[in-house]
Short mmCIF file of C-alpha atoms in Angstrom, two decimals:
data_model
loop_
_atom_site.label_atom_id
_atom_site.label_comp_id
_atom_site.label_asym_id
_atom_site.label_seq_id
_atom_site.Cartn_x
_atom_site.Cartn_y
_atom_site.Cartn_z
CA MET A 1 -19.15 31.82 -85.12
CA ALA A 2 -18.27 29.85 -81.99
CA ASP A 3 -18.54 33.05 -79.94
CA MET A 4 -21.89 34.09 -81.43
CA PRO A 5 -24.08 32.63 -78.62
CA MET A 6 -21.93 34.31 -75.98
CA VAL A 7 -21.94 37.69 -77.75
CA ALA A 8 -25.67 37.54 -78.48
CA SER A 9 -26.48 36.62 -74.87
CA ALA A 10 -24.35 39.44 -73.48
CA VAL A 11 -25.77 42.07 -75.83
CA ILE A 12 -29.39 41.00 -75.31
CA GLY A 13 -28.91 40.65 -71.56
CA PHE A 14 -27.47 44.17 -71.38
CA GLY A 15 -29.92 45.78 -73.80
CA ILE A 16 -33.16 44.41 -72.39
CA THR A 17 -32.14 44.99 -68.76
CA ALA A 18 -31.12 48.59 -69.46
CA VAL A 19 -34.19 49.37 -71.60
CA LEU A 20 -36.58 47.86 -69.04
CA GLY A 21 -35.40 50.51 -66.61
CA ILE A 22 -36.91 53.24 -68.81
CA TRP A 23 -40.33 51.74 -68.10
CA LEU A 24 -39.86 50.18 -64.66
CA VAL A 25 -38.22 53.05 -62.73
CA PRO A 26 -41.05 55.58 -63.30
CA LEU A 27 -43.68 52.84 -62.80
CA LEU A 28 -42.30 51.86 -59.41
CA ARG A 29 -42.05 55.53 -58.43
CA LYS A 30 -45.69 56.01 -59.41
CA LEU A 31 -46.71 52.96 -57.36
CA LYS A 32 -44.57 54.28 -54.46
CA TYR A 33 -42.74 50.97 -54.26
CA GLY A 34 -39.76 52.59 -52.60
CA GLN A 35 -36.99 51.32 -50.36
CA THR A 36 -37.47 51.64 -46.60
CA ILE A 37 -34.20 52.53 -44.87
CA LEU A 38 -34.13 51.02 -41.39
CA ASP A 39 -32.83 53.03 -38.43
CA ILE A 40 -30.15 50.41 -37.78
CA GLY A 41 -28.50 51.26 -41.10
CA PRO A 42 -25.90 53.98 -41.72
CA SER A 43 -27.47 57.38 -41.05
CA TRP A 44 -26.23 58.76 -44.38
CA HIS A 45 -28.35 56.15 -46.21
CA LYS A 46 -31.49 58.02 -45.14
CA HIS A 47 -31.44 60.03 -48.38
CA LYS A 48 -32.11 56.73 -50.20
CA GLN A 49 -35.51 56.46 -48.56
CA GLY A 50 -38.17 56.00 -51.23
CA ILE A 51 -35.85 55.06 -54.10
CA PRO A 52 -37.68 52.34 -56.08
CA THR A 53 -36.84 48.75 -55.24
CA MET A 54 -37.75 45.44 -56.95
CA GLY A 55 -35.48 46.43 -59.83
CA GLY A 56 -34.46 42.79 -59.99
CA ILE A 57 -37.39 42.39 -62.36
CA MET A 58 -35.14 44.04 -64.96
CA LEU A 59 -32.40 41.50 -64.30
CA VAL A 60 -34.74 38.53 -64.56
CA GLY A 61 -36.19 39.74 -67.86
CA GLY A 62 -32.90 40.71 -69.48
CA ILE A 63 -30.83 37.73 -68.38
CA ALA A 64 -33.56 35.18 -69.18
CA ALA A 65 -33.97 36.70 -72.66
CA GLY A 66 -30.21 36.59 -73.21
CA ILE A 67 -29.99 32.94 -72.18
CA ILE A 68 -32.96 31.92 -74.34
CA ALA A 69 -31.44 33.67 -77.37
CA GLY A 70 -28.01 32.16 -76.80
CA LEU A 71 -29.48 28.71 -76.28
CA ALA A 72 -31.46 28.97 -79.51
CA ILE A 73 -28.27 29.80 -81.42
CA ILE A 74 -26.35 26.91 -79.86
CA GLU A 75 -29.11 24.37 -80.43
CA GLY A 76 -29.45 25.49 -84.04
CA SER A 77 -25.74 25.04 -84.70
CA ASP A 78 -23.77 21.97 -85.76
CA THR A 79 -22.64 21.40 -82.15
CA PRO A 80 -25.69 21.46 -79.86
CA LEU A 81 -25.30 20.85 -76.14
CA SER A 82 -25.41 17.38 -74.66
CA GLN A 83 -28.55 16.50 -72.72
CA VAL A 84 -26.81 17.02 -69.38
CA ASP A 85 -25.30 20.38 -70.37
CA LEU A 86 -28.61 21.53 -71.83
CA MET A 87 -30.41 20.67 -68.60
CA ARG A 88 -27.75 22.46 -66.57
CA VAL A 89 -28.59 25.63 -68.47
CA VAL A 90 -32.37 25.16 -68.41
CA MET A 91 -32.56 24.03 -64.78
CA GLY A 92 -30.12 26.78 -63.84
CA ILE A 93 -32.26 29.64 -65.15
CA LEU A 94 -35.43 28.05 -63.78
CA MET A 95 -33.83 27.73 -60.34
CA ALA A 96 -32.62 31.33 -60.44
CA ALA A 97 -36.08 32.52 -61.48
CA ALA A 98 -37.64 30.54 -58.61
CA PHE A 99 -35.29 32.18 -56.12
CA GLY A 100 -36.14 35.51 -57.73
CA LEU A 101 -39.83 34.76 -57.16
CA ILE A 102 -39.18 34.20 -53.46
CA GLY A 103 -37.36 37.52 -53.38
CA PHE A 104 -40.16 39.22 -55.30
CA THR A 105 -42.72 37.95 -52.78
CA ASP A 106 -40.57 39.30 -49.96
CA ASP A 107 -40.17 42.68 -51.68
CA TYR A 108 -43.87 42.91 -52.52
CA ILE A 109 -44.92 42.31 -48.93
CA LYS A 110 -42.49 45.00 -47.78
CA VAL A 111 -43.42 47.73 -50.24
CA ALA A 112 -47.04 46.98 -51.17
CA LYS A 113 -48.30 45.54 -47.90
CA LYS A 114 -46.12 47.93 -45.85
CA ARG A 115 -44.63 45.17 -43.71
CA ASN A 116 -40.96 46.09 -43.28
CA LEU A 117 -39.72 42.55 -42.64
CA GLY A 118 -41.47 40.86 -45.60
CA LEU A 119 -41.43 37.07 -45.44
CA THR A 120 -40.20 35.50 -42.24
CA ALA A 121 -36.76 33.89 -42.21
CA ARG A 122 -38.40 30.47 -41.84
CA GLN A 123 -40.66 31.04 -44.85
CA LYS A 124 -37.75 32.12 -47.02
CA LEU A 125 -35.55 29.21 -45.95
CA MET A 126 -38.30 26.66 -46.53
CA GLY A 127 -38.88 28.01 -50.02
CA MET A 128 -35.17 28.05 -50.77
CA PHE A 129 -34.65 24.44 -49.70
CA VAL A 130 -37.57 23.34 -51.87
CA VAL A 131 -36.10 25.15 -54.89
CA ALA A 132 -32.61 23.74 -54.23
CA GLY A 133 -34.01 20.21 -53.89
CA LEU A 134 -36.00 20.44 -57.11
CA TYR A 135 -32.95 21.79 -58.95
CA LEU A 136 -30.76 18.90 -57.82
CA LEU A 137 -33.53 16.42 -58.61
CA GLY A 138 -33.83 17.86 -62.12
CA LEU A 139 -30.09 17.46 -62.70
CA TYR A 140 -30.18 13.91 -61.37
CA VAL A 141 -33.07 12.91 -63.66
CA ALA A 142 -31.20 14.46 -66.60
CA GLY A 143 -28.23 12.19 -65.94
CA ASP A 144 -26.01 14.40 -63.76
CA THR A 145 -25.61 11.76 -61.05
CA SER A 146 -21.96 12.12 -60.04
CA THR A 147 -21.28 12.73 -56.36
CA ILE A 148 -17.61 13.49 -56.97
CA VAL A 149 -16.57 17.09 -56.41
CA PHE A 150 -13.33 18.85 -57.33
CA VAL A 151 -11.79 20.77 -54.44
CA PRO A 152 -9.31 23.48 -55.49
CA PHE A 153 -5.70 22.23 -55.12
CA LEU A 154 -6.87 19.10 -53.24
CA GLY A 155 -8.23 16.96 -56.07
CA GLN A 156 -11.37 14.83 -56.22
CA TRP A 157 -13.55 13.96 -53.26
CA ASP A 158 -16.47 11.54 -53.46
CA PHE A 159 -19.20 12.74 -51.08
CA GLY A 160 -21.45 9.76 -51.74
CA LEU A 161 -24.87 10.08 -50.10
CA PHE A 162 -23.75 13.23 -48.29
CA TYR A 163 -23.47 15.06 -51.62
CA TYR A 164 -27.13 16.02 -51.92
CA PRO A 165 -27.75 17.40 -48.41
CA ALA A 166 -24.40 19.20 -48.60
CA ALA A 167 -25.28 20.58 -52.03
CA MET A 168 -28.68 21.81 -50.79
CA LEU A 169 -27.07 23.57 -47.84
CA GLY A 170 -24.42 25.07 -50.12
CA ILE A 171 -27.00 26.39 -52.58
CA VAL A 172 -29.14 28.02 -49.89
CA PHE A 173 -26.04 29.45 -48.20
CA MET A 174 -24.72 30.96 -51.43
CA VAL A 175 -28.04 32.57 -52.39
CA ASN A 176 -28.27 34.16 -48.95
CA VAL A 177 -24.72 35.53 -48.94
CA VAL A 178 -25.23 37.05 -52.39
CA ASN A 179 -28.22 38.80 -50.83
CA PHE A 180 -25.95 40.19 -48.07
CA ASN A 181 -23.72 41.68 -50.77
CA ASP A 182 -26.53 43.99 -51.89
CA GLY A 183 -26.29 47.09 -49.72
CA VAL A 184 -24.16 49.66 -51.53
CA ASP A 185 -24.98 51.24 -54.89
CA GLY A 186 -23.63 49.04 -57.68
CA LEU A 187 -21.86 46.55 -55.39
CA CYS A 188 -23.74 43.31 -56.04
CA SER A 189 -23.96 43.93 -59.80
CA SER A 190 -20.25 44.78 -60.04
CA VAL A 191 -19.05 41.82 -58.00
CA THR A 192 -21.34 39.45 -59.91
CA PHE A 193 -20.05 40.84 -63.22
CA VAL A 194 -16.51 39.91 -62.11
CA VAL A 195 -17.72 36.45 -61.06
CA CYS A 196 -19.15 36.00 -64.57
CA MET A 197 -15.80 36.89 -66.09
CA GLY A 198 -14.23 34.15 -64.00
CA VAL A 199 -16.90 31.66 -65.08
CA MET A 200 -16.40 32.58 -68.73
CA ALA A 201 -12.65 31.97 -68.38
CA LEU A 202 -13.29 28.60 -66.73
CA SER A 203 -15.86 27.71 -69.39
CA ALA A 204 -13.33 28.40 -72.14
CA LEU A 205 -10.70 26.35 -70.31
CA LEU A 206 -13.02 23.39 -69.75
CA HIS A 207 -14.98 23.74 -73.04
CA PHE A 208 -18.41 24.40 -71.51
CA SER A 209 -20.09 26.49 -74.20
CA GLY A 210 -23.44 26.44 -72.42
CA MET A 211 -22.06 27.96 -69.24
CA SER A 212 -20.00 30.48 -71.19
CA MET A 213 -23.20 31.71 -72.81
CA PHE A 214 -25.04 31.65 -69.47
CA ALA A 215 -22.32 33.71 -67.78
CA ALA A 216 -22.26 36.18 -70.67
CA ALA A 217 -26.01 36.78 -70.31
CA VAL A 218 -25.66 37.35 -66.56
CA ALA A 219 -22.68 39.68 -67.11
CA GLY A 220 -24.63 41.67 -69.70
CA GLY A 221 -27.61 41.90 -67.36
CA CYS A 222 -25.42 43.17 -64.51
CA LEU A 223 -23.98 45.90 -66.74
CA GLY A 224 -27.47 46.82 -67.92
CA PHE A 225 -28.62 47.11 -64.33
CA LEU A 226 -25.60 49.24 -63.43
CA VAL A 227 -26.89 51.85 -65.89
CA TRP A 228 -29.59 52.52 -63.28
CA ASN A 229 -27.88 51.33 -60.10
CA TYR A 230 -24.48 53.02 -60.14
CA ASN A 231 -24.00 55.65 -57.46
CA PRO A 232 -26.27 57.53 -56.90
CA ALA A 233 -28.71 54.69 -57.59
CA LYS A 234 -32.01 55.38 -59.30
CA ILE A 235 -33.34 51.91 -58.43
CA PHE A 236 -32.40 49.01 -56.16
CA MET A 237 -32.55 45.35 -57.15
CA GLY A 238 -34.20 44.27 -53.89
CA ASP A 239 -34.41 40.65 -52.85
CA THR A 240 -35.93 39.97 -56.28
CA GLY A 241 -32.60 40.71 -57.89
CA SER A 242 -30.15 39.51 -55.26
CA PHE A 243 -31.88 36.12 -54.83
CA PHE A 244 -32.06 35.76 -58.61
CA LEU A 245 -28.37 36.59 -59.02
CA GLY A 246 -27.58 34.17 -56.20
CA GLY A 247 -29.39 31.46 -58.13
CA CYS A 248 -27.44 32.38 -61.28
CA VAL A 249 -24.12 32.16 -59.42
CA VAL A 250 -25.05 28.73 -58.04
CA ALA A 251 -26.19 27.57 -61.50
CA MET A 252 -22.84 28.56 -62.98
CA GLY A 253 -20.86 26.71 -60.31
CA PHE A 254 -22.90 23.51 -60.70
CA GLY A 255 -23.11 23.96 -64.46
CA LEU A 256 -19.32 23.79 -64.67
CA GLY A 257 -19.32 20.72 -62.47
CA LEU A 258 -17.27 22.72 -59.95
CA PRO A 259 -19.64 23.70 -57.13
CA VAL A 260 -16.88 23.85 -54.51
CA TYR A 261 -15.05 26.39 -56.68
CA LEU A 262 -17.77 28.84 -55.66
CA GLY A 263 -15.64 29.22 -52.55
CA LEU A 264 -13.17 31.11 -54.73
CA LEU A 265 -15.50 32.44 -57.41
CA GLY A 266 -17.80 33.87 -54.74
CA ILE A 267 -15.30 34.83 -52.06
CA ILE A 268 -16.70 38.35 -51.57
CA TYR A 269 -20.21 37.01 -51.05
CA ILE A 270 -18.88 34.52 -48.50
CA ILE A 271 -16.90 37.18 -46.64
CA GLU A 272 -20.04 39.31 -46.45
CA GLY A 273 -22.13 36.45 -45.07
CA VAL A 274 -19.49 35.20 -42.65
CA SER A 275 -19.02 38.73 -41.29
CA VAL A 276 -22.69 38.75 -40.29
CA MET A 277 -22.38 35.36 -38.56
CA ILE A 278 -19.20 36.35 -36.72
CA GLN A 279 -20.82 39.59 -35.57
CA MET A 280 -23.84 37.74 -34.18
CA MET A 281 -21.74 35.11 -32.39
CA TYR A 282 -19.37 37.72 -30.91
CA PHE A 283 -22.32 39.84 -29.75
CA LYS A 284 -24.01 36.90 -28.02
CA ALA A 285 -20.76 35.55 -26.53
CA THR A 286 -19.73 38.89 -24.99
CA ARG A 287 -23.23 39.42 -23.62
CA ARG A 288 -23.18 35.98 -21.99
CA LEU A 289 -19.62 36.24 -20.63
CA THR A 290 -19.47 39.89 -19.54
CA GLY A 291 -23.09 41.01 -19.43
CA THR A 292 -22.21 43.79 -21.88
CA PRO A 293 -22.65 42.84 -25.54
CA LYS A 294 -19.98 44.12 -27.90
CA ARG A 295 -19.55 44.21 -31.67
CA LEU A 296 -16.42 43.07 -33.46
CA PHE A 297 -17.22 45.12 -36.58
CA LYS A 298 -18.73 48.58 -36.61
CA MET A 299 -21.59 47.18 -38.69
CA THR A 300 -22.30 44.19 -40.90
CA PRO A 301 -22.42 43.02 -43.65
CA ILE A 302 -18.81 44.07 -43.78
CA HIS A 303 -19.22 46.62 -46.58
CA HIS A 304 -21.05 48.75 -43.99
CA HIS A 305 -18.05 48.41 -41.66
CA TYR A 306 -15.90 50.09 -44.28
CA GLU A 307 -18.56 52.74 -44.82
CA MET A 308 -18.39 53.52 -41.11
CA LEU A 309 -14.61 53.84 -41.48
CA GLY A 310 -15.16 56.55 -44.08
CA TRP A 311 -14.86 54.65 -47.35
CA SER A 312 -17.02 56.00 -50.16
CA GLU A 313 -19.46 53.65 -51.87
CA GLY A 314 -17.40 53.90 -55.06
CA LYS A 315 -14.24 52.84 -53.23
CA ILE A 316 -16.00 49.86 -51.65
CA VAL A 317 -17.27 48.71 -55.05
CA ALA A 318 -13.82 49.09 -56.62
CA VAL A 319 -11.89 47.32 -53.84
CA PHE A 320 -14.37 44.47 -53.38
CA SER A 321 -14.50 43.89 -57.15
CA ALA A 322 -10.69 43.88 -57.35
CA VAL A 323 -10.44 41.31 -54.55
CA GLN A 324 -13.07 39.19 -56.30
CA LEU A 325 -11.09 39.42 -59.54
CA LEU A 326 -7.96 38.11 -57.80
CA PHE A 327 -9.83 35.11 -56.43
CA CYS A 328 -11.43 34.40 -59.80
CA GLY A 329 -7.91 34.30 -61.21
CA LEU A 330 -6.97 31.86 -58.45
CA ALA A 331 -9.96 29.67 -59.37
CA VAL A 332 -8.84 29.60 -63.00
CA TYR A 333 -5.31 28.69 -61.93
CA ALA A 334 -6.66 25.87 -59.74
CA ALA A 335 -8.77 24.56 -62.63
CA MET A 336 -5.72 24.48 -64.89
CA ARG A 337 -4.24 21.89 -62.50
CA LEU A 338 -7.22 19.50 -62.75
#
């Protein structure tokens, strides 16, 4: 019975996400809400032009339903969540949904208003910082006031007043790098599924039933989305989905009380984001020093670099997921030493 919330959340998250695709994919095709493939992308991605985007709506619906169902089971049991743990779950899904709304607005402007760039970077960042601040405020009001963080293999660090600005920056950074991970059929869903497996293992180790259920719902939703997004994809999640999943990943890290562990649990996301930053800095530095800008990678985010080297999309998904699995195992090992 102890596993019932987790099982119910996973099954409902998977089922509703997958079933929503039966309705959403043809609807988006009818509305001509298709993906625009930019010329700067790999030339062989041109055949994806017009494939429906905004499929993240499926993820939001399925995962939210899974979490609500799991939460109802837990709260109706003999061992309901503490107030802090309950708010970590509730504030977590609300934060993820708010990030998803920012992504949805961006997607809608792109596909419905025919403006390829959607929201400006400043608009997105402003919205993200507001959401991150409200999330942290909600946790604080609920009683989650500790500024001590656990750093893998280094022990406890008290950030004091620096905790909240650092946490806000970390949340916005993580949501954005999860977004960078979405660029190959099935990649973001597969990597996030592995992340959820790591969170579920940590939740079992640390006895966080709320986060175990939360992670199960997200894992189920990712598998449900893969029904439609595996190569060749029939729908893309768009910023709606990648921002929402980024919020879910952040919620799981903070929900466990281990936000810094996202450095291990989300290593693939971070590598993707850092590759973009390194590419930009290298390009600008070589242009300034030599007058001829150069690129360190063939293309970023780095999954495109491997595409340019001849890797298939399936191979990229498999290798990136395997690397993520190794680092999730390392996170679990680090937590065992707390």
